[in-house]
Short mmCIF file of C-alpha atoms in Angstrom, two decimals:
data_model
loop_
_atom_site.label_atom_id
_atom_site.label_comp_id
_atom_site.label_asym_id
_atom_site.label_seq_id
_atom_site.Cartn_x
_atom_site.Cartn_y
_atom_site.Cartn_z
CA ASP A 22 16.40 -4.10 -16.45
CA TYR A 23 15.68 -7.10 -18.52
CA VAL A 24 12.57 -6.74 -20.49
CA VAL A 25 10.55 -9.23 -22.84
CA HIS A 26 9.02 -7.89 -26.00
CA GLU A 27 5.98 -9.86 -27.08
CA ASN A 28 7.29 -10.13 -30.72
CA HIS A 29 11.06 -9.99 -30.28
CA GLY A 30 11.97 -11.62 -26.98
CA LEU A 31 14.44 -10.81 -24.24
CA GLY A 32 16.37 -7.60 -24.26
CA ILE A 33 17.84 -4.92 -21.86
CA TYR A 34 16.00 -1.75 -21.29
CA GLN A 35 18.38 1.13 -21.92
CA GLY A 36 16.28 4.16 -21.10
CA ILE A 37 14.14 6.71 -23.00
CA GLU A 38 15.35 8.54 -26.00
CA LYS A 39 13.75 11.37 -28.03
CA ILE A 40 13.76 10.72 -31.76
CA GLU A 41 12.59 13.09 -34.49
CA LYS A 42 10.65 11.57 -37.45
CA ASP A 43 8.82 13.58 -40.08
CA HIS A 44 9.56 16.70 -38.01
CA VAL A 45 7.90 15.28 -34.85
CA THR A 46 9.97 14.42 -31.74
CA LYS A 47 8.63 11.53 -29.73
CA ASP A 48 9.77 9.43 -26.80
CA TYR A 49 11.05 5.93 -27.59
CA LEU A 50 12.24 3.18 -25.15
CA LYS A 51 15.59 1.72 -26.20
CA VAL A 52 15.94 -1.97 -25.83
CA ALA A 53 19.23 -3.64 -26.60
CA TYR A 54 19.46 -7.21 -28.04
CA ALA A 55 22.16 -9.68 -28.75
CA ALA A 56 24.85 -8.77 -31.45
CA GLY A 57 24.60 -5.15 -30.78
CA SER A 58 21.15 -4.69 -32.16
CA ASN A 59 18.70 -2.02 -30.64
CA LEU A 60 15.02 -1.85 -30.83
CA TYR A 61 13.13 1.54 -30.24
CA VAL A 62 9.63 1.09 -28.84
CA PRO A 63 7.22 4.15 -28.97
CA ALA A 64 6.26 5.21 -25.39
CA THR A 65 2.68 4.88 -26.61
CA SER A 66 3.21 1.07 -27.03
CA LEU A 67 4.41 0.16 -23.51
CA GLU A 68 1.95 -2.77 -23.41
CA VAL A 69 4.26 -4.83 -25.75
CA LEU A 70 6.94 -4.81 -23.03
CA GLN A 71 7.09 -6.75 -19.79
CA LYS A 72 9.77 -6.87 -17.10
CA TYR A 73 11.66 -10.07 -17.18
CA ALA A 74 10.98 -12.41 -14.15
CA GLY A 75 13.41 -15.11 -14.09
CA SER A 76 13.20 -18.04 -11.51
CA ASP A 77 16.90 -18.26 -10.93
CA ALA A 78 20.02 -16.01 -10.46
CA LYS A 79 21.62 -16.83 -13.82
CA VAL A 80 22.16 -13.94 -16.34
CA PRO A 81 19.54 -14.59 -19.00
CA LYS A 82 20.59 -15.00 -22.68
CA LEU A 83 19.47 -12.16 -25.02
CA ASN A 84 17.49 -12.84 -28.12
CA ARG A 85 18.70 -11.75 -31.53
CA LEU A 86 16.32 -9.47 -33.51
CA ASN A 87 14.80 -10.99 -36.54
CA SER A 88 15.75 -14.43 -35.34
CA PRO A 89 13.36 -17.43 -35.40
CA GLU A 90 14.54 -18.24 -31.87
CA TRP A 91 11.96 -16.32 -30.01
CA LYS A 92 9.15 -17.68 -32.29
CA LYS A 93 10.35 -21.25 -31.42
CA THR A 94 10.33 -20.36 -27.71
CA LYS A 95 6.83 -18.97 -27.86
CA THR A 96 5.58 -22.11 -29.73
CA ARG A 97 7.24 -24.36 -27.23
CA VAL A 98 5.72 -22.54 -24.21
CA LYS A 99 2.28 -22.42 -25.85
CA GLY A 100 2.50 -26.37 -26.20
CA ALA A 101 3.51 -26.62 -22.56
CA VAL A 102 0.71 -24.25 -21.36
CA LYS A 103 -1.84 -26.36 -23.27
CA GLU A 104 -0.51 -29.53 -21.67
CA ILE A 105 -0.65 -28.06 -18.12
CA ALA A 106 -4.26 -26.74 -18.89
CA GLY A 107 -5.22 -30.25 -19.87
CA GLU A 108 -3.73 -31.65 -16.66
CA LEU A 109 -5.44 -29.10 -14.58
CA VAL A 110 -8.87 -29.72 -16.19
CA GLU A 111 -8.45 -33.45 -15.43
CA LEU A 112 -7.27 -32.70 -11.85
CA TYR A 113 -10.27 -30.50 -11.17
CA ALA A 114 -12.67 -33.03 -12.58
CA LYS A 115 -11.38 -35.65 -10.22
CA ARG A 116 -11.56 -33.20 -7.34
CA GLN A 117 -15.17 -32.39 -8.05
CA ALA A 118 -16.03 -36.06 -8.06
CA LYS A 119 -14.55 -36.56 -4.65
CA LYS A 120 -16.33 -35.96 -1.41
CA GLY A 121 -14.99 -33.25 0.88
CA HIS A 122 -15.83 -32.23 4.52
CA CYS A 123 -18.97 -30.23 4.67
CA PHE A 124 -18.66 -27.66 7.44
CA GLU A 125 -21.67 -26.78 9.56
CA LYS A 126 -23.32 -23.39 9.42
CA ASP A 127 -22.09 -20.53 11.44
CA THR A 128 -22.45 -20.90 15.20
CA VAL A 129 -23.34 -18.20 17.84
CA TRP A 130 -19.72 -18.25 18.71
CA GLN A 131 -18.78 -17.35 15.17
CA LYS A 132 -20.97 -14.38 15.24
CA GLU A 133 -19.48 -13.22 18.67
CA PHE A 134 -15.95 -13.90 17.31
CA GLU A 135 -16.50 -11.81 14.27
CA GLU A 136 -18.10 -8.94 16.29
CA LYS A 137 -14.97 -8.57 18.17
CA PHE A 138 -13.02 -7.48 15.08
CA PRO A 139 -11.82 -3.96 15.98
CA TYR A 140 -12.40 -2.45 12.45
CA GLU A 141 -15.15 -2.13 10.04
CA GLU A 142 -15.07 -4.59 7.27
CA THR A 143 -14.62 -3.49 3.68
CA PRO A 144 -17.26 -4.67 1.09
CA ASP A 145 -14.53 -6.79 -0.56
CA GLN A 146 -13.71 -8.46 2.74
CA LEU A 147 -17.37 -9.31 3.47
CA LYS A 148 -17.70 -10.76 -0.08
CA ALA A 149 -14.72 -12.85 0.36
CA ILE A 150 -15.77 -14.09 3.68
CA ALA A 151 -19.21 -15.02 2.56
CA GLU A 152 -17.84 -16.93 -0.57
CA ILE A 153 -15.33 -18.86 1.35
CA LYS A 154 -17.87 -19.90 4.04
CA ALA A 155 -20.09 -21.02 1.26
CA ASP A 156 -17.17 -23.04 -0.11
CA MET A 157 -16.54 -24.67 3.30
CA GLU A 158 -20.26 -25.73 3.59
CA LYS A 159 -20.24 -27.61 0.31
CA PRO A 160 -19.60 -31.38 0.27
CA VAL A 161 -16.60 -31.07 -2.22
CA PRO A 162 -12.93 -30.28 -1.67
CA MET A 163 -12.55 -26.57 -1.35
CA ASP A 164 -10.22 -24.72 -3.86
CA ARG A 165 -10.12 -20.95 -3.60
CA LEU A 166 -7.36 -18.27 -4.03
CA LEU A 167 -7.89 -15.05 -2.33
CA CYS A 168 -5.55 -12.34 -3.81
CA GLY A 169 -5.08 -8.80 -2.38
CA ASP A 170 -2.42 -6.21 -1.73
CA VAL A 171 -0.76 -5.63 1.69
CA GLY A 172 -3.18 -4.13 4.19
CA TYR A 173 -6.42 -5.15 2.32
CA GLY A 174 -7.57 -7.42 5.29
CA LYS A 175 -6.66 -10.98 3.94
CA THR A 176 -5.51 -12.08 7.34
CA GLU A 177 -8.96 -11.36 8.97
CA VAL A 178 -10.63 -13.42 6.18
CA ALA A 179 -8.36 -16.35 6.99
CA ILE A 180 -8.82 -16.08 10.68
CA ARG A 181 -12.60 -16.21 10.29
CA ALA A 182 -12.33 -19.21 8.01
CA ALA A 183 -9.89 -20.98 10.57
CA PHE A 184 -12.33 -20.23 13.58
CA LYS A 185 -15.23 -21.71 11.50
CA ALA A 186 -13.16 -24.94 10.89
CA VAL A 187 -12.15 -25.08 14.68
CA MET A 188 -15.65 -24.81 15.64
CA ASP A 189 -16.28 -27.99 13.60
CA SER A 190 -13.70 -29.80 15.60
CA LYS A 191 -10.90 -29.36 13.02
CA GLN A 192 -7.22 -28.32 13.36
CA VAL A 193 -6.01 -25.51 11.16
CA ALA A 194 -2.51 -24.73 10.02
CA LEU A 195 -1.60 -21.23 8.78
CA LEU A 196 1.42 -21.22 6.57
CA VAL A 197 3.61 -18.06 6.19
CA PRO A 198 6.98 -17.61 4.47
CA THR A 199 8.89 -15.79 7.20
CA THR A 200 9.64 -15.97 10.96
CA VAL A 201 8.71 -12.43 11.47
CA LEU A 202 5.33 -12.83 9.82
CA ALA A 203 4.75 -16.09 11.70
CA GLN A 204 5.32 -14.09 15.02
CA GLN A 205 2.96 -11.36 13.89
CA HIS A 206 0.07 -13.73 12.90
CA TYR A 207 0.67 -15.84 16.05
CA MET A 208 -0.09 -12.90 18.22
CA THR A 209 -2.91 -11.84 16.17
CA VAL A 210 -4.49 -15.18 16.11
CA ARG A 211 -3.76 -15.99 19.77
CA ASP A 212 -5.24 -12.66 20.98
CA ARG A 213 -8.44 -13.28 18.98
CA MET A 214 -8.93 -17.00 19.65
CA GLU A 215 -7.70 -17.77 23.12
CA PRO A 216 -10.74 -16.05 24.76
CA PHE A 217 -12.78 -18.68 23.10
CA GLY A 218 -10.64 -21.64 24.55
CA ILE A 219 -8.65 -22.24 21.34
CA ARG A 220 -4.99 -23.17 21.86
CA VAL A 221 -2.72 -21.45 19.27
CA GLU A 222 0.98 -22.42 18.80
CA THR A 223 3.76 -21.67 16.40
CA CYS A 224 6.04 -24.20 14.65
CA LEU A 225 9.04 -23.57 12.35
CA LEU A 226 9.59 -25.69 9.19
CA TYR A 227 13.01 -25.69 7.68
CA THR A 228 13.74 -26.92 4.14
CA SER A 229 17.15 -27.80 2.60
CA PRO A 230 18.34 -27.64 -0.92
CA SER A 231 18.33 -31.46 -1.21
CA PRO A 232 14.98 -33.35 -1.22
CA ARG A 233 17.06 -36.27 0.36
CA ASP A 234 18.43 -34.07 3.17
CA TYR A 235 14.80 -32.61 3.72
CA ALA A 236 13.36 -36.06 3.98
CA ALA A 237 16.05 -37.08 6.47
CA SER A 238 15.34 -33.98 8.48
CA ARG A 239 11.72 -35.01 8.76
#
């Protein structure tokens, strides 16, 4: 696997080797770099390594040990991060100054809808649901990210927020990345909402590599 060392940059993880030093044998992670150089990282210092996560399929270029290249890359990235952070601060300031839709408080239908959930909510679910509803009831544009592993109940949180929006005469779009997931969510949402007279439908969106082709397909 390609790995990134915080001080030396991109290399290839070669496995664990036992090395004796001062009559003490310890485990070291061997990382290969450009020009045939190797770096041995103590197993007790795993935090300095991260798995490389590239955004394309190209084979990444390895860094050279003791080369200024990685330092320059880090400096360049730090500058870009600061620039993005500044843009985000400006963006969020503008968002907070704008007026958003203020949803009404929960209706009796909301309570009945939520009581039909066949499982017991986790404390984290209840906390997330309460916070999201509070966001929806504010007169500013909502901006919240809910993060959780598979099976932690994110879908139910989204469904309750969607139902609250529909009760306020709004349409809701639930976007998912795959056709299989779309079908699963469709059946779940349909079964929960149709008894309350809410129509649920699915729609496939296709994207193409070319922005021009995508615009034409729209």
